[in-house]
Coordinates of C-alpha atoms and ligand atoms in Angstrom, one line a residue:
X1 CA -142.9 -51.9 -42.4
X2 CA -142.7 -52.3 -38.9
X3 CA -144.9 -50.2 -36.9
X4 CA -145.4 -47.2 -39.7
X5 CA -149.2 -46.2 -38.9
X6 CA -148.5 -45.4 -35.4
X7 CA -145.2 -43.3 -36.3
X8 CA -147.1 -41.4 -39.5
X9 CA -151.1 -41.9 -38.6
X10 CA -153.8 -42.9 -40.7
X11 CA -153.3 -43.7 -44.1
X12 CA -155.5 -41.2 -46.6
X13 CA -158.7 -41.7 -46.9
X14 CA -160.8 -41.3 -49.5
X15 CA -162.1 -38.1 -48.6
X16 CA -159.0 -36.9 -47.9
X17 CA -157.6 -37.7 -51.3
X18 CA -160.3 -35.9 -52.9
X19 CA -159.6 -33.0 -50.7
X20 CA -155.4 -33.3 -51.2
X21 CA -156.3 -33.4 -55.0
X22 CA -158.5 -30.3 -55.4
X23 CA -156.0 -28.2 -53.2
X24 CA -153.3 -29.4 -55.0
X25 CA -154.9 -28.1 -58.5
X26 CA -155.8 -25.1 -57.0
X27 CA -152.0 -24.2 -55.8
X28 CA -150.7 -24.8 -59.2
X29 CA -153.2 -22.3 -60.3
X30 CA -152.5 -19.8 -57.9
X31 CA -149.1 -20.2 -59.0
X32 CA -149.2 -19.7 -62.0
X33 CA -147.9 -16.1 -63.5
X34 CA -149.6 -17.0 -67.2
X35 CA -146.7 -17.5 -68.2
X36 CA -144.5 -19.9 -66.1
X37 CA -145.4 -21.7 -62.6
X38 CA -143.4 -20.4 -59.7
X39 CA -142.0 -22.4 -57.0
X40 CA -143.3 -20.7 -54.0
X41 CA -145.5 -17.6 -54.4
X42 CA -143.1 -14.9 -52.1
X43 CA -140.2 -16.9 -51.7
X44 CA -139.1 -17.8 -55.3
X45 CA -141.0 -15.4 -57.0
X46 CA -139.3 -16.5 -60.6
X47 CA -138.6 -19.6 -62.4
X48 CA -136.7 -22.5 -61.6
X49 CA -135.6 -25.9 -63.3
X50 CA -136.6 -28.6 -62.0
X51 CA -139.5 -27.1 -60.0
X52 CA -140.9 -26.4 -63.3
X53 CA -140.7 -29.8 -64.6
X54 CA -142.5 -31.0 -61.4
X55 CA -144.9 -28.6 -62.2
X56 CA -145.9 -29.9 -65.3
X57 CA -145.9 -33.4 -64.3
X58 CA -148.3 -32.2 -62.0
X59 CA -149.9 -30.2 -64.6
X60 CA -150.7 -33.0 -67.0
X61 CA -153.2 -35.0 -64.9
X62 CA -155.6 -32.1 -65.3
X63 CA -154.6 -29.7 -68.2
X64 CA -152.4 -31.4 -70.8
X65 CA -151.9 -28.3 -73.0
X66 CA -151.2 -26.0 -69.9
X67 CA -148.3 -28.7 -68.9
X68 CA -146.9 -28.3 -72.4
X69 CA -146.4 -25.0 -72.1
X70 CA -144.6 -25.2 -69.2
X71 CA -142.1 -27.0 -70.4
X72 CA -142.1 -24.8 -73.6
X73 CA -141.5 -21.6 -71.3
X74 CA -138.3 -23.4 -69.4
X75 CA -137.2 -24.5 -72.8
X76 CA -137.4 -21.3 -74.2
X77 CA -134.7 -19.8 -71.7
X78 CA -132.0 -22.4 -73.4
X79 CA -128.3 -20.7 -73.8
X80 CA -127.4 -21.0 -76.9
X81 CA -125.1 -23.8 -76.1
X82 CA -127.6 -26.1 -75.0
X83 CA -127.6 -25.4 -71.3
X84 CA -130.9 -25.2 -69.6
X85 CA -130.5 -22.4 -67.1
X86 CA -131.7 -23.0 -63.0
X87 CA -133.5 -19.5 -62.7
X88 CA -135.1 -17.6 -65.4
X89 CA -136.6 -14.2 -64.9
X90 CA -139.1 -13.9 -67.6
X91 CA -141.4 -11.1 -65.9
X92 CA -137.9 -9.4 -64.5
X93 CA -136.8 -8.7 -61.1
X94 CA -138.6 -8.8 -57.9
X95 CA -137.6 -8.8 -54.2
X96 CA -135.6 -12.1 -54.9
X97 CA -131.7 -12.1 -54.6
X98 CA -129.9 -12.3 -56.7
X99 CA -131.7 -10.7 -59.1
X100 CA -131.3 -11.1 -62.8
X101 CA -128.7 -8.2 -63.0
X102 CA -126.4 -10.1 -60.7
X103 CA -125.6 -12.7 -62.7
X104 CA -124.0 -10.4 -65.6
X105 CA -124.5 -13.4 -68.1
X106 CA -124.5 -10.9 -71.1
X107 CA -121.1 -11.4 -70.4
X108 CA -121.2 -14.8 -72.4
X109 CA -121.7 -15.4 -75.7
X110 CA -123.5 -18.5 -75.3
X111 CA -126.5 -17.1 -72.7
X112 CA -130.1 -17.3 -73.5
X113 CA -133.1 -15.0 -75.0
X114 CA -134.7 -14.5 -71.4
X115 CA -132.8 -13.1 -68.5
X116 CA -131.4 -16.1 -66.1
X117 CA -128.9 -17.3 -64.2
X118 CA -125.3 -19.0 -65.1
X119 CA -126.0 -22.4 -63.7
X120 CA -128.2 -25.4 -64.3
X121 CA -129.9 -27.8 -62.1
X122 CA -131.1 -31.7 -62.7
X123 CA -132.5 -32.8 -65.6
X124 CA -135.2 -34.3 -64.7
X125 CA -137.6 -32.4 -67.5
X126 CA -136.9 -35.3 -70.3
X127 CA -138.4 -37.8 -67.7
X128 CA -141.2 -35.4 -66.9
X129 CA -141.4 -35.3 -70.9
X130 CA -141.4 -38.8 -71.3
X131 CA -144.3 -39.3 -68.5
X132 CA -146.4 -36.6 -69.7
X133 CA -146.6 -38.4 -73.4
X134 CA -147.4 -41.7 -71.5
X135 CA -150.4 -39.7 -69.8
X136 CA -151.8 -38.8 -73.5
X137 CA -150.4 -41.3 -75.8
X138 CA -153.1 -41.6 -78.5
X139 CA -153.6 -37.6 -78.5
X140 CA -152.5 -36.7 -82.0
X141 CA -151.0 -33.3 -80.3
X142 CA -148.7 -35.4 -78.2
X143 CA -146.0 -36.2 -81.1
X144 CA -145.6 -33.1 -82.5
X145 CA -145.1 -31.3 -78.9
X146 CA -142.7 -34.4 -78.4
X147 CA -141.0 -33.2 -82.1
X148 CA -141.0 -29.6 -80.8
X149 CA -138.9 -30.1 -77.9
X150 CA -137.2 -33.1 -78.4
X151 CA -133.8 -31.3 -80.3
X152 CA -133.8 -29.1 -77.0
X153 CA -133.4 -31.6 -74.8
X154 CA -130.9 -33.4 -76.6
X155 CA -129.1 -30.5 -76.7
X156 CA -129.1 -30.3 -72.7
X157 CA -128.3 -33.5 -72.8
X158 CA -125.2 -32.8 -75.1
X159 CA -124.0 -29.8 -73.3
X160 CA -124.5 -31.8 -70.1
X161 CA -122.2 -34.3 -71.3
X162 CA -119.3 -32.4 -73.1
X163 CA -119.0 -29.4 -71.1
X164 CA -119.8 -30.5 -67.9
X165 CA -117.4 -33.9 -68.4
X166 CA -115.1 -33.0 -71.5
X167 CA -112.5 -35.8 -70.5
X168 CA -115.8 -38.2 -71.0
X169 CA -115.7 -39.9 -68.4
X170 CA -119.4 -40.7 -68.2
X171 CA -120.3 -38.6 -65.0
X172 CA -121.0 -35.0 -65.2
X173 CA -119.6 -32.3 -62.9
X174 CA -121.4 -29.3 -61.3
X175 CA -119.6 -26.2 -60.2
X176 CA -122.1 -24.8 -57.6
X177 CA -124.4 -26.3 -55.2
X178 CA -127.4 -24.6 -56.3
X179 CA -126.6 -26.7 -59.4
X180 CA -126.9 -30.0 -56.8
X181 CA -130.7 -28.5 -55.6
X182 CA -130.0 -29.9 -52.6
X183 CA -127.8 -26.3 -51.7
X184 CA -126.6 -26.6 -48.3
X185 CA -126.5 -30.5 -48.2
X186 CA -123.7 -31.4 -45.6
X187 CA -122.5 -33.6 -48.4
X188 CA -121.0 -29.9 -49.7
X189 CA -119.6 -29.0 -45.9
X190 CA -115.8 -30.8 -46.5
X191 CA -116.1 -28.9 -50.8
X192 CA -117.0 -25.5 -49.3
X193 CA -115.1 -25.1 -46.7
X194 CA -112.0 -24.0 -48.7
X195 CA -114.3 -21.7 -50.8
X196 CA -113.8 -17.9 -49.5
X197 CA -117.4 -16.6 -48.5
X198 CA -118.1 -13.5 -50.4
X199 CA -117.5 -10.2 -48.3
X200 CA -121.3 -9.5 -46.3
X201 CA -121.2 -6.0 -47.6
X202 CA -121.2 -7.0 -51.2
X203 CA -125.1 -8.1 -51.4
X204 CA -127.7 -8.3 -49.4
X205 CA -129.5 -12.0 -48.6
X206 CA -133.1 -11.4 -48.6
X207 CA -134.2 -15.3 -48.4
X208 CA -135.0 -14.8 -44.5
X209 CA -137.6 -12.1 -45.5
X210 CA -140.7 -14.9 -46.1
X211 CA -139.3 -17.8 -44.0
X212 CA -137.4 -18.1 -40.3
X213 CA -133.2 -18.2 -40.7
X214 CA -133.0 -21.2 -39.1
X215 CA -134.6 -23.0 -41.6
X216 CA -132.3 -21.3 -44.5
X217 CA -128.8 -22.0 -45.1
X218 CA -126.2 -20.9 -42.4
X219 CA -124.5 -17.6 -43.5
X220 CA -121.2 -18.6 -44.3
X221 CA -122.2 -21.0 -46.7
X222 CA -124.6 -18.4 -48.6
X223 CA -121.7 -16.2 -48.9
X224 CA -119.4 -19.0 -50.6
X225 CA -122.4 -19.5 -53.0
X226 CA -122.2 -16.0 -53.7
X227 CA -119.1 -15.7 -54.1
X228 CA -119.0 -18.9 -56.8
X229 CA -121.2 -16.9 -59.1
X230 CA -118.5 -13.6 -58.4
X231 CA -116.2 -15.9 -60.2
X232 CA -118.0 -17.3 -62.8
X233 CA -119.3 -13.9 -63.9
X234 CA -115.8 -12.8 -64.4
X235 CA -115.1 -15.8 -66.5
X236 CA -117.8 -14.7 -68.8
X237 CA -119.6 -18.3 -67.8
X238 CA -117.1 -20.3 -70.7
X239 CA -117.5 -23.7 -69.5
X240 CA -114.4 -24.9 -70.3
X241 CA -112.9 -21.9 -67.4
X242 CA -115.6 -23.2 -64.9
X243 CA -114.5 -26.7 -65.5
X244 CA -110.7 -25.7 -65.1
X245 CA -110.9 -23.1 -62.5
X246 CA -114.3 -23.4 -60.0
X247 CA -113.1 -24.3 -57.1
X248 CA -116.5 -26.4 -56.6
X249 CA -116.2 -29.4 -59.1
X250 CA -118.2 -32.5 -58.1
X251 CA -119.5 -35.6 -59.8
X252 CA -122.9 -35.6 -57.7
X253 CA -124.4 -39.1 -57.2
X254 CA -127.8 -37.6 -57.2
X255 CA -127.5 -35.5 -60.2
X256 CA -125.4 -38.0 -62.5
X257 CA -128.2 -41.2 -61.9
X258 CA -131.1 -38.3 -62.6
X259 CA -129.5 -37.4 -66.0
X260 CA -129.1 -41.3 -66.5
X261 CA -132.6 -42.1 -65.9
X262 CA -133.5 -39.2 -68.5
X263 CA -130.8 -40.7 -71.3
X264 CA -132.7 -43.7 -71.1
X265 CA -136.4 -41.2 -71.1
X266 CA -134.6 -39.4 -73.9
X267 CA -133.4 -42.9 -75.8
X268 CA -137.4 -43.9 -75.7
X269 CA -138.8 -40.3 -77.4
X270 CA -135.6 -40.9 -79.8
X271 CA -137.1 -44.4 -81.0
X272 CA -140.5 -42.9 -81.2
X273 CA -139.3 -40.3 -83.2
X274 CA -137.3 -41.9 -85.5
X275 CA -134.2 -39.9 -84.2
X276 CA -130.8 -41.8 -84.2
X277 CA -129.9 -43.2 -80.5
X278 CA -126.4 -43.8 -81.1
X279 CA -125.0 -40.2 -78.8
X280 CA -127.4 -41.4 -76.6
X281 CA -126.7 -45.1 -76.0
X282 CA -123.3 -44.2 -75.6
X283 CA -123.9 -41.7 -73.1
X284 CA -125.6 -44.2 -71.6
X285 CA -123.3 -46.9 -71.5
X286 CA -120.5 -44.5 -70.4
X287 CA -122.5 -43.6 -67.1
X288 CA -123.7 -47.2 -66.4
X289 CA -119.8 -48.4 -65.8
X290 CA -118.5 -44.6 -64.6
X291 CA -121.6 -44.5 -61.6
X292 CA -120.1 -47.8 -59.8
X293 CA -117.2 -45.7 -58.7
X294 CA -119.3 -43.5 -56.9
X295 CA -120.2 -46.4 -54.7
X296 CA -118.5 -47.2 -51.3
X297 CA -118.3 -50.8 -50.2
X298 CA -117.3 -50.5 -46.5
X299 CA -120.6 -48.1 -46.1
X300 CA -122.8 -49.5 -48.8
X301 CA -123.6 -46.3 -50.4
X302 CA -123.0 -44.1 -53.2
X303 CA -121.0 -41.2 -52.3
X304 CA -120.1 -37.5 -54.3
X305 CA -117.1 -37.1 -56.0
X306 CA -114.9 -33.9 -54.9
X307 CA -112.4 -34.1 -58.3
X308 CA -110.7 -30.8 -57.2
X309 CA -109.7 -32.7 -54.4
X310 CA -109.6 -35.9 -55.4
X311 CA -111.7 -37.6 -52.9
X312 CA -114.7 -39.3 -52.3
X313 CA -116.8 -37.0 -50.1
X314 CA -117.9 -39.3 -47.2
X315 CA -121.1 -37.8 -46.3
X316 CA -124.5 -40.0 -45.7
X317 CA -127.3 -37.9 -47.1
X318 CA -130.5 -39.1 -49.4
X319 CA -128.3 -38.5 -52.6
X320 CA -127.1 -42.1 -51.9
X321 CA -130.2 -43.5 -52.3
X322 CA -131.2 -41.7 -55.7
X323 CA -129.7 -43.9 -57.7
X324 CA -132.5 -46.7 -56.9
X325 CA -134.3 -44.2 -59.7
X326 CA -132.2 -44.8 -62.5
X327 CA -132.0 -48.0 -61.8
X328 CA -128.1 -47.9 -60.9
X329 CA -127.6 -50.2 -58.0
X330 CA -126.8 -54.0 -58.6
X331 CA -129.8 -56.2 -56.7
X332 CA -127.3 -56.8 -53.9
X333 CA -126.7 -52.6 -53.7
X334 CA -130.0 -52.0 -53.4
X335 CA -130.5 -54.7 -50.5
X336 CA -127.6 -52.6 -48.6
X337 CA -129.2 -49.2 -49.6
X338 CA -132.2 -50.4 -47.9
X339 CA -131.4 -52.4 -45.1
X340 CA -128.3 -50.1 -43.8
X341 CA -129.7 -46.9 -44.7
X342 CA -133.6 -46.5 -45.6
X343 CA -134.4 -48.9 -42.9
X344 CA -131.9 -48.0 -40.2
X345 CA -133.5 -46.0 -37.4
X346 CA -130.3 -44.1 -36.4
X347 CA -130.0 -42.9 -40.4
X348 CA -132.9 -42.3 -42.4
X349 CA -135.7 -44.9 -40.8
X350 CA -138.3 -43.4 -38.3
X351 CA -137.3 -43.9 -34.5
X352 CA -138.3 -42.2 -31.1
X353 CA -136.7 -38.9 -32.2
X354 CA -138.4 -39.0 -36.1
X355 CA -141.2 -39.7 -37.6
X356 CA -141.5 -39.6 -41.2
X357 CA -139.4 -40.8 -43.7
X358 CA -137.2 -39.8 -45.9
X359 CA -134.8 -37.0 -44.0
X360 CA -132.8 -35.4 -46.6
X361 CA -129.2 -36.1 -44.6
X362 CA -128.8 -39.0 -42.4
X363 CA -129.2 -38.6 -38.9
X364 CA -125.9 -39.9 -37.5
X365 CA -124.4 -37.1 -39.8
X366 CA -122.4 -34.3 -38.6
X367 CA -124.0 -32.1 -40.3
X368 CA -127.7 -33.3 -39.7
X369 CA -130.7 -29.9 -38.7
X370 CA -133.8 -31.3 -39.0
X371 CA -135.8 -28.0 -39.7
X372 CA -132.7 -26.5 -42.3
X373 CA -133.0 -26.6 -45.6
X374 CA -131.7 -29.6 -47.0
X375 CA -129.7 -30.9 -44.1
X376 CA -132.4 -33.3 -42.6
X377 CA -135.3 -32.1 -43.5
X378 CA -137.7 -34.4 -45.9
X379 CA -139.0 -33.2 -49.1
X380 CA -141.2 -34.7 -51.5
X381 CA -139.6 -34.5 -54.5
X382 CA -136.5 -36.5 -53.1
X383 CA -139.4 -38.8 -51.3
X384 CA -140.3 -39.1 -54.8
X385 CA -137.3 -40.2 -56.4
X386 CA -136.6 -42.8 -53.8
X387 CA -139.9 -44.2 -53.7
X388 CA -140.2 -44.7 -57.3
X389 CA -136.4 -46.2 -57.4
X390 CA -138.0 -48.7 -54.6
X391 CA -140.7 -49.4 -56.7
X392 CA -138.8 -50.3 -59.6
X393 CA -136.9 -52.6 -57.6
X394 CA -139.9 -54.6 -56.7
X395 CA -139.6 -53.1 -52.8
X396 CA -143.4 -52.4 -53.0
X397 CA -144.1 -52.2 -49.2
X398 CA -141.0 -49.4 -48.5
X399 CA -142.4 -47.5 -51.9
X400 CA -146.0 -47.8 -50.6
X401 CA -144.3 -46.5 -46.7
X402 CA -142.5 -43.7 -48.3
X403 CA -145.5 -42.5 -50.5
X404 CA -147.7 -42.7 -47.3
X405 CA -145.4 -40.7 -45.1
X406 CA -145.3 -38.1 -48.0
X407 CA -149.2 -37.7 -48.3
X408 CA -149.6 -37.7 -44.5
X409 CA -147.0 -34.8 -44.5
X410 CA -149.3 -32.9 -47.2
X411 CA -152.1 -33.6 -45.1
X412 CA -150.8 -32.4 -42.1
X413 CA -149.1 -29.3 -42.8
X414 CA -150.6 -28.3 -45.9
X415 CA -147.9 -28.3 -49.3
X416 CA -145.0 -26.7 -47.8
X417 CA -141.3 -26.8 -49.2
X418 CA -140.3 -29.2 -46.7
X419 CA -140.8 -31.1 -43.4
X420 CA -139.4 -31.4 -39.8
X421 CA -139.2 -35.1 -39.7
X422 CA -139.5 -35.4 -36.2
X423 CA -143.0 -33.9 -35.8
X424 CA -144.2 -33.5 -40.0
X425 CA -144.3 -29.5 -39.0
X426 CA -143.9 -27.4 -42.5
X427 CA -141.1 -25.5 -43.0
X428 CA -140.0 -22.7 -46.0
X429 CA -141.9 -21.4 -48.4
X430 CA -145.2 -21.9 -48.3
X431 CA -147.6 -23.1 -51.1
X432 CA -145.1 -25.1 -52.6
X433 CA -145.3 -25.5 -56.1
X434 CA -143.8 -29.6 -56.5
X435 CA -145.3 -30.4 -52.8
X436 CA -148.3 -30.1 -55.0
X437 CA -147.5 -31.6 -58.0
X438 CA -146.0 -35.0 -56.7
X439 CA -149.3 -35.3 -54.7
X440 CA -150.9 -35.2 -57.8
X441 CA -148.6 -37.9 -59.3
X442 CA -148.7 -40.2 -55.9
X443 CA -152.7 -39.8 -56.3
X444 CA -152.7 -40.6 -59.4
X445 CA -150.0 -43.2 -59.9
X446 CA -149.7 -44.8 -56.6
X447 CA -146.4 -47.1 -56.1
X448 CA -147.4 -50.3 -57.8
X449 CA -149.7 -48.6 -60.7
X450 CA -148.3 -50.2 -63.9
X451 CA -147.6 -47.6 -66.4
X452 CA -147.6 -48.6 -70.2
X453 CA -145.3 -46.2 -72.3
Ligands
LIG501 C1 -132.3 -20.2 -53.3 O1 -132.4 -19.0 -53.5 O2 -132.2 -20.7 -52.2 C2 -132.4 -21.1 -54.4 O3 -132.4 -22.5 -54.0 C3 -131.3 -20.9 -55.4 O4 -131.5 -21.7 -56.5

């Protein structure tokens, strides 16, 4: 790619990989309660989602049976209807808002032995799952850990894809941006704007105690989150009301061709289980034909799906280029994901006023703050995603860029929650729990490593 080492420096070293890899084992240590690996050690004192499953990809390069049980803990914290929760407060509160009281979720029938909160997030833990068992195939331990956990995730999966879309249409709607993990993504700005922001006096925010406010979500926007779980709470969580009722309903591109990639992760521990694949092949091929309408010809992206309003929500962000992971885009798709958006130096492509790939909105976006949150700034598990969708693709050069930029970010600024991608400065929470674990996986499985499953 033209001109990348004198936009993101050196490539690693040798030296420096040994140095990025004993670091990034030591943070996961450090972060680790006993019991569950947190996200960031002041800011997100509990446990979340898919930051654990990044964890324990992480984890299983160096300690198999601790990775396991990470994904055991999460799994624990299952609702009784299958859903997989997107905070879980196994050692109670903290200084965290909102703590577990807030939620209310003894409200619902359905909600889970540990306390948690009412939402979910991506499901990228069946992938993980299905990674992990690659990384220890011939140990005997593998299958039965895989026989363990396998009915939980296929009841995720099934919750995922009755609740969340009981018309069946093949894509699945969330009801909150924290469900997205991308919260404040300008791709929400045109949803969330109609949503009343709850009344200041009603909670307190204490996410600008550990980092700066300008790199957390604007206040008006962490008031209409707040006030989504309000509503929900008095619903008693009964996913059928939240499907009617939230005024937040949208088929995310992002999240829709992650649970697609782990149907097909879930479809391989299925075969090597013996398990029958028929739900899941037809999940499958549901999702397959219901994702092309999420893509927009005249800009040659995929685009979010606003079904309470009935529109395609027309904001550029890296959630149009996740669906290189799942494999989603026809060759011809992917050519225009690349060439008009990865590569384009007034969107997502390094110019004079970036540096590093991949900024989490594009930069011709309304919305577009390099050091907030998720509305430019670049983080590695979404530098992940895209660079293994290039990868599979056969784009090994832009993989191999991508990976590099990510490392060089690591090694710059230390494993931070994310980057300003005009300078690589850190920003959030430090000692970031997945910063640390996809450095493991890129050091380990850099793009073009063949993988035997
Ligand atoms: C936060 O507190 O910002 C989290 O992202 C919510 O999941």
């Amino acid at each position: 790619m033209d001109g990348q080492s004198d936009r993101a420096g050196p490539l690693l070293n040798t030296d420096n990989q040994r140095l990025l890899l004993q670091t990034a084992q030591a943070l996961l240590r450090a972060n680790d309660t006993g019991g569950f690996i947190k996200p960031g050690p002041a800011q997100y004192p509990h446990q979340w989602n898919w930051d654990s499953a990044f964890a324990a990809l992480g984890l299983a390069y160096f300690d198999m049976a601790r990775a396991r049980a990470e994904v055991r803990s999460l799994l624990r914290a299952q609702w009784r209807d299958g859903m997989v929760p997107h905070i879980v407060y196994p050692t109670g509160p903290s200084d965290y808002f909102p703590p577990p009281a807030f939620w209310q979720t003894e409200r619902s029938a359905a909600a889970g032995p540990l306390p948690s909160s009412g939402l979910t997030q991506p499901p990228i833990l069946t992938t993980v799952v299905r990674q992990m068992h690659g990384l220890a195939a011939e140990d005997p331990a593998g299958l039965d850990f895989l026989r363990e956990v396998y009915p939980r995730l296929l009841a995720w999966h099934r919750w995922l894809h009755t609740a969340r879309d009981p018309e069946g249409s093949g894509l699945v709607a969330i009801v909150h941006p924290w469900e997205s993990g991308m919260d404040d993504s300008p791709r929400w700005q045109p949803v969330l704007a109609a949503i009343e922001p709850a009344p200041s006096l009603t909670f307190t925010r204490r996410d600008r105690v550990h980092v700066a406010a300008d790199e957390r979500p604007v206040e008006e926007d962490y008031r209409r989150f707040i006030h989504l779980i309000t509503l929900f709470r008095s619903w008693a969580y009964d996913p059928q009301a939240l499907y009617e009722r939230s005024p937040f309903l949208v088929q995310d591109a992002a999240f829709n061709a992650i649970l697609h990639q782990a149907d097909h992760d879930l479809l391989a521990l299925a075969h090597l289980l013996g398990e029958d694949t028929r739900p899941i092949e037809q999940w499958i091929s549901r999702t397959r034909s219901a994702f092309a309408r999420l893509w927009d010809e005249a800009d040659g992206t995929y685009y979010d799906y606003d079904l309470r309003g009935g529109r395609r929500l027309r904001v550029n962000t890296i959630a149009g280029l996740v669906p290189l992971f799942a494999g989603l885009p026809e060759p011809a798709q992917a050519e225009r994901l690349l060439r008009e958006h990865l590569l384009h130096p007034g969107r997502f492509a390094p110019d004079g006023g970036t540096r590093f790939w991949v900024p989490s909105c594009a930069k011709d976006q309304p919305g577009w703050d390099p050091r907030r949150y998720w509305r430019g700034p670049v983080w590695l598990n979404t530098n992940w995603l895209v660079l293994r969708g290039l990868e599979r693709y056969g784009y090994a050069q832009e993989a191999r860029a991508v990976a590099d930029h990510s490392l060089e970010l690591v090694r710059r600024s230390g494993f931070r929650e994310y980057y300003d991608p005009r300078d690589g400065s850190g920003a959030g929470s430090l000692a970031f729990t997945w910063s640390a674990a996809l450095t493991l996986d890129l050091l380990h499985r850099p793009p073009g490593t063949t993988v035997e499953w």
